[in-house]
């Protein structure tokens, strides 16, 4: 997390620093990123950077956390628009993530993030969708889901469904980047997998 001195900055200066960090993390993965490039782009001394953040990892995970937060807010908004339909919400959310790839900086940022995914980074994204330690967001999300056509018994099973669908979404994003699918190919593959989850894998014997 940023130090309190960062939050005392005017929003314009906060945004300038975060945008400079986004530019650098779009250029290269985290382990190759340079604080020197970030402060040069932001127009601040190195000493000022360390007044705001511990290191480049600190600003990186703050940036990713902000993106994940926006994604969660968008997910909840879509869930409301879709009257709680979980499958339609995931599909529309995935469509939005595909559209982001049209912006080169966003595309590079996602590419560097997803192709260098680790446990901490995955949790940063995923916590905002389904993890119980984000209790308020989790409670808000599940309260909006229409369970009428879901084969679940309780909140824990719903939690598991969200985790599975989030995992499928992550995997499809990675495949889209690695295989350089078109928007149509990416969406077709994703919908096919979501439909399989919706239908279920096991065929009952008659």
JSON list of C-alpha atoms in Angstrom, two decimals:
[
{"chain": "A", "resi": 1, "resn": "UNK", "atom": "CA", "xyz": [0.00, 0.00, 0.00]},
{"chain": "A", "resi": 2, "resn": "UNK", "atom": "CA", "xyz": [1.16, 3.57, -0.62]},
{"chain": "A", "resi": 3, "resn": "UNK", "atom": "CA", "xyz": [2.36, 5.59, 2.35]},
{"chain": "A", "resi": 4, "resn": "UNK", "atom": "CA", "xyz": [0.04, 8.24, 3.80]},
{"chain": "A", "resi": 5, "resn": "UNK", "atom": "CA", "xyz": [2.10, 10.97, 2.14]},
{"chain": "A", "resi": 6, "resn": "UNK", "atom": "CA", "xyz": [0.88, 9.70, -1.24]},
{"chain": "A", "resi": 7, "resn": "UNK", "atom": "CA", "xyz": [-2.76, 10.12, -0.23]},
{"chain": "A", "resi": 8, "resn": "UNK", "atom": "CA", "xyz": [-2.00, 13.66, 0.95]},
{"chain": "A", "resi": 9, "resn": "UNK", "atom": "CA", "xyz": [-1.00, 14.61, -2.58]},
{"chain": "A", "resi": 10, "resn": "UNK", "atom": "CA", "xyz": [-3.52, 16.42, -4.80]},
{"chain": "A", "resi": 11, "resn": "UNK", "atom": "CA", "xyz": [-5.40, 13.92, -6.97]},
{"chain": "A", "resi": 12, "resn": "UNK", "atom": "CA", "xyz": [-3.77, 15.34, -10.11]},
{"chain": "A", "resi": 13, "resn": "UNK", "atom": "CA", "xyz": [-0.30, 14.53, -8.78]},
{"chain": "A", "resi": 14, "resn": "UNK", "atom": "CA", "xyz": [-1.44, 11.08, -7.66]},
{"chain": "A", "resi": 15, "resn": "UNK", "atom": "CA", "xyz": [-2.80, 10.39, -11.13]},
{"chain": "A", "resi": 16, "resn": "UNK", "atom": "CA", "xyz": [0.40, 11.65, -12.79]},
{"chain": "A", "resi": 17, "resn": "UNK", "atom": "CA", "xyz": [2.54, 9.27, -10.73]},
{"chain": "A", "resi": 18, "resn": "UNK", "atom": "CA", "xyz": [0.24, 6.29, -11.26]},
{"chain": "A", "resi": 19, "resn": "UNK", "atom": "CA", "xyz": [0.03, 6.98, -14.99]},
{"chain": "A", "resi": 20, "resn": "UNK", "atom": "CA", "xyz": [3.84, 7.09, -15.15]},
{"chain": "A", "resi": 21, "resn": "UNK", "atom": "CA", "xyz": [3.96, 3.74, -13.36]},
{"chain": "A", "resi": 22, "resn": "UNK", "atom": "CA", "xyz": [1.34, 2.30, -15.74]},
{"chain": "A", "resi": 23, "resn": "UNK", "atom": "CA", "xyz": [3.43, 3.45, -18.70]},
{"chain": "A", "resi": 24, "resn": "UNK", "atom": "CA", "xyz": [6.51, 1.67, -17.35]},
{"chain": "A", "resi": 25, "resn": "UNK", "atom": "CA", "xyz": [4.69, -1.54, -16.42]},
{"chain": "A", "resi": 26, "resn": "UNK", "atom": "CA", "xyz": [3.13, -1.57, -19.87]},
{"chain": "A", "resi": 27, "resn": "UNK", "atom": "CA", "xyz": [6.60, -1.34, -21.39]},
{"chain": "A", "resi": 28, "resn": "UNK", "atom": "CA", "xyz": [8.13, -4.25, -19.44]},
{"chain": "A", "resi": 29, "resn": "UNK", "atom": "CA", "xyz": [7.16, -6.83, -16.77]},
{"chain": "A", "resi": 30, "resn": "UNK", "atom": "CA", "xyz": [7.55, -5.92, -13.10]},
{"chain": "A", "resi": 31, "resn": "UNK", "atom": "CA", "xyz": [11.00, -7.52, -12.65]},
{"chain": "A", "resi": 32, "resn": "UNK", "atom": "CA", "xyz": [12.40, -5.45, -15.54]},
{"chain": "A", "resi": 33, "resn": "UNK", "atom": "CA", "xyz": [10.70, -2.18, -14.63]},
{"chain": "A", "resi": 34, "resn": "UNK", "atom": "CA", "xyz": [12.79, 0.82, -13.60]},
{"chain": "A", "resi": 35, "resn": "UNK", "atom": "CA", "xyz": [11.99, 3.34, -10.88]},
{"chain": "A", "resi": 36, "resn": "UNK", "atom": "CA", "xyz": [14.22, 5.75, -12.78]},
{"chain": "A", "resi": 37, "resn": "UNK", "atom": "CA", "xyz": [11.84, 5.64, -15.74]},
{"chain": "A", "resi": 38, "resn": "UNK", "atom": "CA", "xyz": [8.80, 6.12, -13.52]},
{"chain": "A", "resi": 39, "resn": "UNK", "atom": "CA", "xyz": [10.16, 9.21, -11.75]},
{"chain": "A", "resi": 40, "resn": "UNK", "atom": "CA", "xyz": [11.43, 10.67, -15.02]},
{"chain": "A", "resi": 41, "resn": "UNK", "atom": "CA", "xyz": [8.00, 10.29, -16.61]},
{"chain": "A", "resi": 42, "resn": "UNK", "atom": "CA", "xyz": [6.26, 11.63, -13.49]},
{"chain": "A", "resi": 43, "resn": "UNK", "atom": "CA", "xyz": [8.70, 14.53, -13.16]},
{"chain": "A", "resi": 44, "resn": "UNK", "atom": "CA", "xyz": [9.57, 13.89, -9.50]},
{"chain": "A", "resi": 45, "resn": "UNK", "atom": "CA", "xyz": [12.86, 13.30, -7.62]},
{"chain": "A", "resi": 46, "resn": "UNK", "atom": "CA", "xyz": [13.78, 9.76, -6.57]},
{"chain": "A", "resi": 47, "resn": "UNK", "atom": "CA", "xyz": [13.52, 10.79, -2.93]},
{"chain": "A", "resi": 48, "resn": "UNK", "atom": "CA", "xyz": [9.92, 11.84, -3.43]},
{"chain": "A", "resi": 49, "resn": "UNK", "atom": "CA", "xyz": [9.06, 8.43, -4.89]},
{"chain": "A", "resi": 50, "resn": "UNK", "atom": "CA", "xyz": [10.23, 6.73, -1.70]},
{"chain": "A", "resi": 51, "resn": "UNK", "atom": "CA", "xyz": [8.14, 9.13, 0.35]},
{"chain": "A", "resi": 52, "resn": "UNK", "atom": "CA", "xyz": [5.10, 7.69, -1.42]},
{"chain": "A", "resi": 53, "resn": "UNK", "atom": "CA", "xyz": [5.99, 4.02, -1.99]},
{"chain": "A", "resi": 54, "resn": "UNK", "atom": "CA", "xyz": [8.36, 1.46, -0.48]},
{"chain": "A", "resi": 55, "resn": "UNK", "atom": "CA", "xyz": [9.59, 0.19, -3.86]},
{"chain": "A", "resi": 56, "resn": "UNK", "atom": "CA", "xyz": [8.44, -0.58, -7.41]},
{"chain": "A", "resi": 57, "resn": "UNK", "atom": "CA", "xyz": [6.52, -3.65, -6.21]},
{"chain": "A", "resi": 58, "resn": "UNK", "atom": "CA", "xyz": [4.51, -1.41, -3.89]},
{"chain": "A", "resi": 59, "resn": "UNK", "atom": "CA", "xyz": [3.39, 0.94, -6.66]},
{"chain": "A", "resi": 60, "resn": "UNK", "atom": "CA", "xyz": [2.81, -2.01, -9.03]},
{"chain": "A", "resi": 61, "resn": "UNK", "atom": "CA", "xyz": [0.44, -3.85, -6.73]},
{"chain": "A", "resi": 62, "resn": "UNK", "atom": "CA", "xyz": [-1.34, -0.61, -5.89]},
{"chain": "A", "resi": 63, "resn": "UNK", "atom": "CA", "xyz": [-1.91, -0.03, -9.61]},
{"chain": "A", "resi": 64, "resn": "UNK", "atom": "CA", "xyz": [-3.12, -3.59, -10.13]},
{"chain": "A", "resi": 65, "resn": "UNK", "atom": "CA", "xyz": [-5.35, -3.30, -7.07]},
{"chain": "A", "resi": 66, "resn": "UNK", "atom": "CA", "xyz": [-6.94, -0.14, -8.47]},
{"chain": "A", "resi": 67, "resn": "UNK", "atom": "CA", "xyz": [-7.63, -1.89, -11.78]},
{"chain": "A", "resi": 68, "resn": "UNK", "atom": "CA", "xyz": [-9.11, -4.87, -9.96]},
{"chain": "A", "resi": 69, "resn": "UNK", "atom": "CA", "xyz": [-11.31, -2.56, -7.91]},
{"chain": "A", "resi": 70, "resn": "UNK", "atom": "CA", "xyz": [-12.65, -0.89, -11.06]},
{"chain": "A", "resi": 71, "resn": "UNK", "atom": "CA", "xyz": [-13.24, -4.33, -12.56]},
{"chain": "A", "resi": 72, "resn": "UNK", "atom": "CA", "xyz": [-15.21, -5.38, -9.48]},
{"chain": "A", "resi": 73, "resn": "UNK", "atom": "CA", "xyz": [-17.34, -2.24, -9.60]},
{"chain": "A", "resi": 74, "resn": "UNK", "atom": "CA", "xyz": [-18.04, -2.86, -13.27]},
{"chain": "A", "resi": 75, "resn": "UNK", "atom": "CA", "xyz": [-18.87, -6.52, -12.53]},
{"chain": "A", "resi": 76, "resn": "UNK", "atom": "CA", "xyz": [-21.43, -5.52, -9.88]},
{"chain": "A", "resi": 77, "resn": "UNK", "atom": "CA", "xyz": [-22.93, -2.89, -12.17]},
{"chain": "A", "resi": 78, "resn": "UNK", "atom": "CA", "xyz": [-23.28, -5.46, -14.96]},
{"chain": "A", "resi": 79, "resn": "UNK", "atom": "CA", "xyz": [-24.78, -8.00, -12.56]},
{"chain": "A", "resi": 80, "resn": "UNK", "atom": "CA", "xyz": [-27.47, -5.46, -11.71]},
{"chain": "A", "resi": 81, "resn": "UNK", "atom": "CA", "xyz": [-28.14, -4.75, -15.39]},
{"chain": "A", "resi": 82, "resn": "UNK", "atom": "CA", "xyz": [-28.44, -8.48, -16.09]},
{"chain": "A", "resi": 83, "resn": "UNK", "atom": "CA", "xyz": [-30.90, -8.98, -13.23]},
{"chain": "A", "resi": 84, "resn": "UNK", "atom": "CA", "xyz": [-28.50, -11.25, -11.40]},
{"chain": "A", "resi": 85, "resn": "UNK", "atom": "CA", "xyz": [-27.76, -13.58, -14.34]},
{"chain": "A", "resi": 86, "resn": "UNK", "atom": "CA", "xyz": [-24.27, -14.80, -13.47]},
{"chain": "A", "resi": 87, "resn": "UNK", "atom": "CA", "xyz": [-23.43, -16.30, -16.86]},
{"chain": "A", "resi": 88, "resn": "UNK", "atom": "CA", "xyz": [-24.47, -13.25, -18.86]},
{"chain": "A", "resi": 89, "resn": "UNK", "atom": "CA", "xyz": [-22.52, -11.05, -16.44]},
{"chain": "A", "resi": 90, "resn": "UNK", "atom": "CA", "xyz": [-19.30, -13.01, -16.87]},
{"chain": "A", "resi": 91, "resn": "UNK", "atom": "CA", "xyz": [-19.67, -13.01, -20.66]},
{"chain": "A", "resi": 92, "resn": "UNK", "atom": "CA", "xyz": [-20.25, -9.25, -20.83]},
{"chain": "A", "resi": 93, "resn": "UNK", "atom": "CA", "xyz": [-17.35, -8.64, -18.42]},
{"chain": "A", "resi": 94, "resn": "UNK", "atom": "CA", "xyz": [-15.12, -10.77, -20.61]},
{"chain": "A", "resi": 95, "resn": "UNK", "atom": "CA", "xyz": [-16.23, -8.82, -23.69]},
{"chain": "A", "resi": 96, "resn": "UNK", "atom": "CA", "xyz": [-15.14, -5.63, -21.95]},
{"chain": "A", "resi": 97, "resn": "UNK", "atom": "CA", "xyz": [-11.72, -7.12, -21.19]},
{"chain": "A", "resi": 98, "resn": "UNK", "atom": "CA", "xyz": [-11.37, -8.07, -24.84]},
{"chain": "A", "resi": 99, "resn": "UNK", "atom": "CA", "xyz": [-12.19, -4.51, -25.89]},
{"chain": "A", "resi": 100, "resn": "UNK", "atom": "CA", "xyz": [-9.45, -3.18, -23.61]},
{"chain": "A", "resi": 101, "resn": "UNK", "atom": "CA", "xyz": [-6.94, -4.97, -25.81]},
{"chain": "A", "resi": 102, "resn": "UNK", "atom": "CA", "xyz": [-7.62, -2.39, -28.54]},
{"chain": "A", "resi": 103, "resn": "UNK", "atom": "CA", "xyz": [-5.65, 0.13, -26.48]},
{"chain": "A", "resi": 104, "resn": "UNK", "atom": "CA", "xyz": [-1.96, -0.69, -26.91]},
{"chain": "A", "resi": 105, "resn": "UNK", "atom": "CA", "xyz": [-0.90, 0.47, -23.44]},
{"chain": "A", "resi": 106, "resn": "UNK", "atom": "CA", "xyz": [-3.68, -1.47, -21.74]},
{"chain": "A", "resi": 107, "resn": "UNK", "atom": "CA", "xyz": [-2.94, -4.49, -23.93]},
{"chain": "A", "resi": 108, "resn": "UNK", "atom": "CA", "xyz": [0.73, -4.44, -22.95]},
{"chain": "A", "resi": 109, "resn": "UNK", "atom": "CA", "xyz": [-0.09, -3.98, -19.27]},
{"chain": "A", "resi": 110, "resn": "UNK", "atom": "CA", "xyz": [-2.43, -6.97, -19.29]},
{"chain": "A", "resi": 111, "resn": "UNK", "atom": "CA", "xyz": [0.06, -9.01, -21.29]},
{"chain": "A", "resi": 112, "resn": "UNK", "atom": "CA", "xyz": [2.89, -8.28, -18.89]},
{"chain": "A", "resi": 113, "resn": "UNK", "atom": "CA", "xyz": [0.63, -8.99, -15.92]},
{"chain": "A", "resi": 114, "resn": "UNK", "atom": "CA", "xyz": [-1.00, -12.20, -17.10]},
{"chain": "A", "resi": 115, "resn": "UNK", "atom": "CA", "xyz": [2.09, -13.74, -18.67]},
{"chain": "A", "resi": 116, "resn": "UNK", "atom": "CA", "xyz": [4.03, -13.10, -15.47]},
{"chain": "A", "resi": 117, "resn": "UNK", "atom": "CA", "xyz": [1.24, -14.13, -13.13]},
{"chain": "A", "resi": 118, "resn": "UNK", "atom": "CA", "xyz": [2.12, -15.26, -9.64]},
{"chain": "A", "resi": 119, "resn": "UNK", "atom": "CA", "xyz": [0.06, -16.14, -6.59]},
{"chain": "A", "resi": 120, "resn": "UNK", "atom": "CA", "xyz": [0.11, -12.62, -5.15]},
{"chain": "A", "resi": 121, "resn": "UNK", "atom": "CA", "xyz": [-0.88, -11.02, -8.44]},
{"chain": "A", "resi": 122, "resn": "UNK", "atom": "CA", "xyz": [-3.63, -13.55, -9.12]},
{"chain": "A", "resi": 123, "resn": "UNK", "atom": "CA", "xyz": [-5.05, -12.94, -5.66]},
{"chain": "A", "resi": 124, "resn": "UNK", "atom": "CA", "xyz": [-4.96, -9.18, -6.20]},
{"chain": "A", "resi": 125, "resn": "UNK", "atom": "CA", "xyz": [-7.25, -9.60, -9.21]},
{"chain": "A", "resi": 126, "resn": "UNK", "atom": "CA", "xyz": [-9.33, -12.47, -7.91]},
{"chain": "A", "resi": 127, "resn": "UNK", "atom": "CA", "xyz": [-9.97, -11.11, -4.42]},
{"chain": "A", "resi": 128, "resn": "UNK", "atom": "CA", "xyz": [-12.17, -8.42, -5.90]},
{"chain": "A", "resi": 129, "resn": "UNK", "atom": "CA", "xyz": [-14.39, -10.98, -7.56]},
{"chain": "A", "resi": 130, "resn": "UNK", "atom": "CA", "xyz": [-14.90, -13.78, -5.07]},
{"chain": "A", "resi": 131, "resn": "UNK", "atom": "CA", "xyz": [-12.56, -14.10, -2.07]},
{"chain": "A", "resi": 132, "resn": "UNK", "atom": "CA", "xyz": [-14.24, -14.12, 1.33]},
{"chain": "A", "resi": 133, "resn": "UNK", "atom": "CA", "xyz": [-11.63, -11.85, 2.88]},
{"chain": "A", "resi": 134, "resn": "UNK", "atom": "CA", "xyz": [-13.17, -9.06, 0.81]},
{"chain": "A", "resi": 135, "resn": "UNK", "atom": "CA", "xyz": [-16.33, -9.55, 2.83]},
{"chain": "A", "resi": 136, "resn": "UNK", "atom": "CA", "xyz": [-18.27, -6.46, 1.87]},
{"chain": "A", "resi": 137, "resn": "UNK", "atom": "CA", "xyz": [-17.70, -6.94, -1.85]},
{"chain": "A", "resi": 138, "resn": "UNK", "atom": "CA", "xyz": [-18.43, -10.64, -1.62]},
{"chain": "A", "resi": 139, "resn": "UNK", "atom": "CA", "xyz": [-21.68, -10.08, 0.27]},
{"chain": "A", "resi": 140, "resn": "UNK", "atom": "CA", "xyz": [-22.74, -7.39, -2.22]},
{"chain": "A", "resi": 141, "resn": "UNK", "atom": "CA", "xyz": [-21.95, -9.64, -5.18]},
{"chain": "A", "resi": 142, "resn": "UNK", "atom": "CA", "xyz": [-23.74, -12.76, -3.97]},
{"chain": "A", "resi": 143, "resn": "UNK", "atom": "CA", "xyz": [-26.77, -10.75, -2.86]},
{"chain": "A", "resi": 144, "resn": "UNK", "atom": "CA", "xyz": [-27.27, -9.65, -6.48]},
{"chain": "A", "resi": 145, "resn": "UNK", "atom": "CA", "xyz": [-26.97, -13.09, -8.04]},
{"chain": "A", "resi": 146, "resn": "UNK", "atom": "CA", "xyz": [-30.20, -14.73, -9.19]},
{"chain": "A", "resi": 147, "resn": "UNK", "atom": "CA", "xyz": [-30.01, -18.28, -7.82]},
{"chain": "A", "resi": 148, "resn": "UNK", "atom": "CA", "xyz": [-33.27, -19.50, -9.34]},
{"chain": "A", "resi": 149, "resn": "UNK", "atom": "CA", "xyz": [-31.57, -21.53, -12.06]},
{"chain": "A", "resi": 150, "resn": "UNK", "atom": "CA", "xyz": [-28.35, -22.38, -10.20]},
{"chain": "A", "resi": 151, "resn": "UNK", "atom": "CA", "xyz": [-27.85, -25.89, -8.86]},
{"chain": "A", "resi": 152, "resn": "UNK", "atom": "CA", "xyz": [-26.46, -24.83, -5.49]},
{"chain": "A", "resi": 153, "resn": "UNK", "atom": "CA", "xyz": [-27.36, -25.43, -1.86]},
{"chain": "A", "resi": 154, "resn": "UNK", "atom": "CA", "xyz": [-25.66, -22.54, -0.05]},
{"chain": "A", "resi": 155, "resn": "UNK", "atom": "CA", "xyz": [-23.31, -19.56, -0.21]},
{"chain": "A", "resi": 156, "resn": "UNK", "atom": "CA", "xyz": [-20.24, -21.77, -0.07]},
{"chain": "A", "resi": 157, "resn": "UNK", "atom": "CA", "xyz": [-21.24, -23.57, -3.24]},
{"chain": "A", "resi": 158, "resn": "UNK", "atom": "CA", "xyz": [-21.96, -20.23, -4.90]},
{"chain": "A", "resi": 159, "resn": "UNK", "atom": "CA", "xyz": [-18.52, -19.08, -3.78]},
{"chain": "A", "resi": 160, "resn": "UNK", "atom": "CA", "xyz": [-17.01, -22.16, -5.47]},
{"chain": "A", "resi": 161, "resn": "UNK", "atom": "CA", "xyz": [-18.89, -21.47, -8.70]},
{"chain": "A", "resi": 162, "resn": "UNK", "atom": "CA", "xyz": [-17.54, -17.91, -8.75]},
{"chain": "A", "resi": 163, "resn": "UNK", "atom": "CA", "xyz": [-14.01, -19.19, -8.21]},
{"chain": "A", "resi": 164, "resn": "UNK", "atom": "CA", "xyz": [-14.34, -21.70, -11.07]},
{"chain": "A", "resi": 165, "resn": "UNK", "atom": "CA", "xyz": [-15.76, -19.11, -13.47]},
{"chain": "A", "resi": 166, "resn": "UNK", "atom": "CA", "xyz": [-13.07, -16.60, -12.51]},
{"chain": "A", "resi": 167, "resn": "UNK", "atom": "CA", "xyz": [-10.40, -19.25, -13.16]},
{"chain": "A", "resi": 168, "resn": "UNK", "atom": "CA", "xyz": [-11.87, -19.99, -16.60]},
{"chain": "A", "resi": 169, "resn": "UNK", "atom": "CA", "xyz": [-11.90, -16.27, -17.34]},
{"chain": "A", "resi": 170, "resn": "UNK", "atom": "CA", "xyz": [-8.24, -15.86, -16.36]},
{"chain": "A", "resi": 171, "resn": "UNK", "atom": "CA", "xyz": [-7.23, -18.84, -18.47]},
{"chain": "A", "resi": 172, "resn": "UNK", "atom": "CA", "xyz": [-9.09, -17.53, -21.50]},
{"chain": "A", "resi": 173, "resn": "UNK", "atom": "CA", "xyz": [-7.47, -14.11, -21.15]},
{"chain": "A", "resi": 174, "resn": "UNK", "atom": "CA", "xyz": [-4.05, -15.72, -21.10]},
{"chain": "A", "resi": 175, "resn": "UNK", "atom": "CA", "xyz": [-4.86, -17.92, -24.11]},
{"chain": "A", "resi": 176, "resn": "UNK", "atom": "CA", "xyz": [-6.19, -14.91, -26.01]},
{"chain": "A", "resi": 177, "resn": "UNK", "atom": "CA", "xyz": [-2.91, -13.05, -25.44]},
{"chain": "A", "resi": 178, "resn": "UNK", "atom": "CA", "xyz": [-0.59, -15.98, -26.12]},
{"chain": "A", "resi": 179, "resn": "UNK", "atom": "CA", "xyz": [-2.41, -17.25, -29.20]},
{"chain": "A", "resi": 180, "resn": "UNK", "atom": "CA", "xyz": [-3.26, -13.73, -30.42]},
{"chain": "A", "resi": 181, "resn": "UNK", "atom": "CA", "xyz": [-6.90, -14.59, -31.04]},
{"chain": "A", "resi": 182, "resn": "UNK", "atom": "CA", "xyz": [-9.19, -12.10, -32.74]},
{"chain": "A", "resi": 183, "resn": "UNK", "atom": "CA", "xyz": [-12.03, -10.65, -30.64]},
{"chain": "A", "resi": 184, "resn": "UNK", "atom": "CA", "xyz": [-14.44, -13.04, -32.35]},
{"chain": "A", "resi": 185, "resn": "UNK", "atom": "CA", "xyz": [-12.26, -16.10, -31.68]},
{"chain": "A", "resi": 186, "resn": "UNK", "atom": "CA", "xyz": [-11.68, -15.12, -28.05]},
{"chain": "A", "resi": 187, "resn": "UNK", "atom": "CA", "xyz": [-15.38, -14.58, -27.37]},
{"chain": "A", "resi": 188, "resn": "UNK", "atom": "CA", "xyz": [-16.43, -17.76, -29.19]},
{"chain": "A", "resi": 189, "resn": "UNK", "atom": "CA", "xyz": [-14.01, -19.90, -27.16]},
{"chain": "A", "resi": 190, "resn": "UNK", "atom": "CA", "xyz": [-15.05, -18.28, -23.89]},
{"chain": "A", "resi": 191, "resn": "UNK", "atom": "CA", "xyz": [-18.79, -18.61, -24.49]},
{"chain": "A", "resi": 192, "resn": "UNK", "atom": "CA", "xyz": [-18.35, -22.27, -25.44]},
{"chain": "A", "resi": 193, "resn": "UNK", "atom": "CA", "xyz": [-16.65, -22.96, -22.11]},
{"chain": "A", "resi": 194, "resn": "UNK", "atom": "CA", "xyz": [-19.17, -20.95, -20.10]},
{"chain": "A", "resi": 195, "resn": "UNK", "atom": "CA", "xyz": [-21.99, -22.87, -21.78]},
{"chain": "A", "resi": 196, "resn": "UNK", "atom": "CA", "xyz": [-20.32, -26.14, -20.77]},
{"chain": "A", "resi": 197, "resn": "UNK", "atom": "CA", "xyz": [-20.17, -24.97, -17.17]},
{"chain": "A", "resi": 198, "resn": "UNK", "atom": "CA", "xyz": [-23.79, -23.89, -17.39]},
{"chain": "A", "resi": 199, "resn": "UNK", "atom": "CA", "xyz": [-24.86, -27.27, -18.76]},
{"chain": "A", "resi": 200, "resn": "UNK", "atom": "CA", "xyz": [-22.66, -29.35, -16.46]},
{"chain": "A", "resi": 201, "resn": "UNK", "atom": "CA", "xyz": [-20.27, -32.15, -17.36]},
{"chain": "A", "resi": 202, "resn": "UNK", "atom": "CA", "xyz": [-21.99, -35.22, -16.01]},
{"chain": "A", "resi": 203, "resn": "UNK", "atom": "CA", "xyz": [-24.73, -36.98, -17.91]},
{"chain": "A", "resi": 204, "resn": "UNK", "atom": "CA", "xyz": [-27.19, -38.74, -15.63]},
{"chain": "A", "resi": 205, "resn": "UNK", "atom": "CA", "xyz": [-28.05, -42.35, -16.57]},
{"chain": "A", "resi": 206, "resn": "UNK", "atom": "CA", "xyz": [-31.70, -42.86, -17.45]}
]
